[in-house]
C-alpha positions as a Python dict, from the first residue, in 0.01 Angstrom:
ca = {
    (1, 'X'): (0, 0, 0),
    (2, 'X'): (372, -151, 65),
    (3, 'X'): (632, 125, 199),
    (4, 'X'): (927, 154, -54),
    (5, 'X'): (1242, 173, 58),
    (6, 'X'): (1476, 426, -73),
    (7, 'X'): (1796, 482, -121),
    (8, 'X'): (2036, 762, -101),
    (9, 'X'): (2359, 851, -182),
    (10, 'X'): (2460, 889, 184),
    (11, 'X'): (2292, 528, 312),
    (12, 'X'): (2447, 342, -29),
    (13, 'X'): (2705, 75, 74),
    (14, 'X'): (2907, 215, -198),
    (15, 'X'): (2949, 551, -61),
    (16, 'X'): (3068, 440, 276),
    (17, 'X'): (3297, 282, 103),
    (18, 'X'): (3496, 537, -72),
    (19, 'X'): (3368, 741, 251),
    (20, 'X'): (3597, 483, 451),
    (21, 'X'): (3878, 464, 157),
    (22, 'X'): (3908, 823, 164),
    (23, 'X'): (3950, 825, 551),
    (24, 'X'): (4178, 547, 522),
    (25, 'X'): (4404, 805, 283),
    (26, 'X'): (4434, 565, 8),
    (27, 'X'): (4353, 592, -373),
    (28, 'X'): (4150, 346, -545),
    (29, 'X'): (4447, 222, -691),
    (30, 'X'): (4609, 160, -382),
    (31, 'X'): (4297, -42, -217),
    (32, 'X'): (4285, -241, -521),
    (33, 'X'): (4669, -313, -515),
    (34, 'X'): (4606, -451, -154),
    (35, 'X'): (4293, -598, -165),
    (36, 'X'): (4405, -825, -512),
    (37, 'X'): (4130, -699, -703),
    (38, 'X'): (4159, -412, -1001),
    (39, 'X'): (4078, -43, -960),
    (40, 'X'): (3791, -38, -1182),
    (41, 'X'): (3609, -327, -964),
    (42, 'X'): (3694, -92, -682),
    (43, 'X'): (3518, 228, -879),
    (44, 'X'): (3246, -19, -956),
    (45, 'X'): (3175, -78, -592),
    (46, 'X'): (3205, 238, -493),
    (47, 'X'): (2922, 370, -778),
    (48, 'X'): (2697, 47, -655),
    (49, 'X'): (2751, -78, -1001),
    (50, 'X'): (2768, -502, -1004),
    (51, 'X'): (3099, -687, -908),
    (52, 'X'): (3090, -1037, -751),
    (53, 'X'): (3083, -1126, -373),
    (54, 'X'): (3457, -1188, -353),
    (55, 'X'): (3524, -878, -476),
    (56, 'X'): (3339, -716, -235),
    (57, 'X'): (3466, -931, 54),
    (58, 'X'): (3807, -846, -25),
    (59, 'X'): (3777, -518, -49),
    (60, 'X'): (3537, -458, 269),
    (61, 'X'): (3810, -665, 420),
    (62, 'X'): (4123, -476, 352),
    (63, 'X'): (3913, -186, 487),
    (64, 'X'): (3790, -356, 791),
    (65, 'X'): (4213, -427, 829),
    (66, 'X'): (4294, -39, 772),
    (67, 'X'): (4021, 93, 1032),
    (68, 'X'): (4103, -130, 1292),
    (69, 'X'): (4467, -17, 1313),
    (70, 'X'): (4395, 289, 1343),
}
């Protein structure tokens, strides 16, 4: 028998996103005024709901930006 993988709410990609965002102190709809990409792709991402690759990369991106500044 194959082990399943499972996933939580705390491993999800999505939640370390808004994990990050919220870290970051920005709304959604300030991420998604930076990152060029609508607030509702940014919800999307963040409830591991589809949105396309670019989406992602931008917003991972304008994260990545945020963190290392700090």
């Amino acid at each position: 028998m194959a082990p399943t993988l499972t996933l939580t709410r705390d491993t999800s990609v999505g939640f370390k996103v808004r994990k990050l965002r919220a870290a970051c102190r920005l709304t959604r709809r300030q991420l998604a005024d930076f990152a060029g990409v609508s607030p509702e792709q940014v919800e999307h991402f963040e409830r591991n709901l589809p949105v396309t690759l670019d989406v992602r990369r931008r917003i991972l991106k304008e994260l990545w930006a945020r963190k290392i500044k700090k």
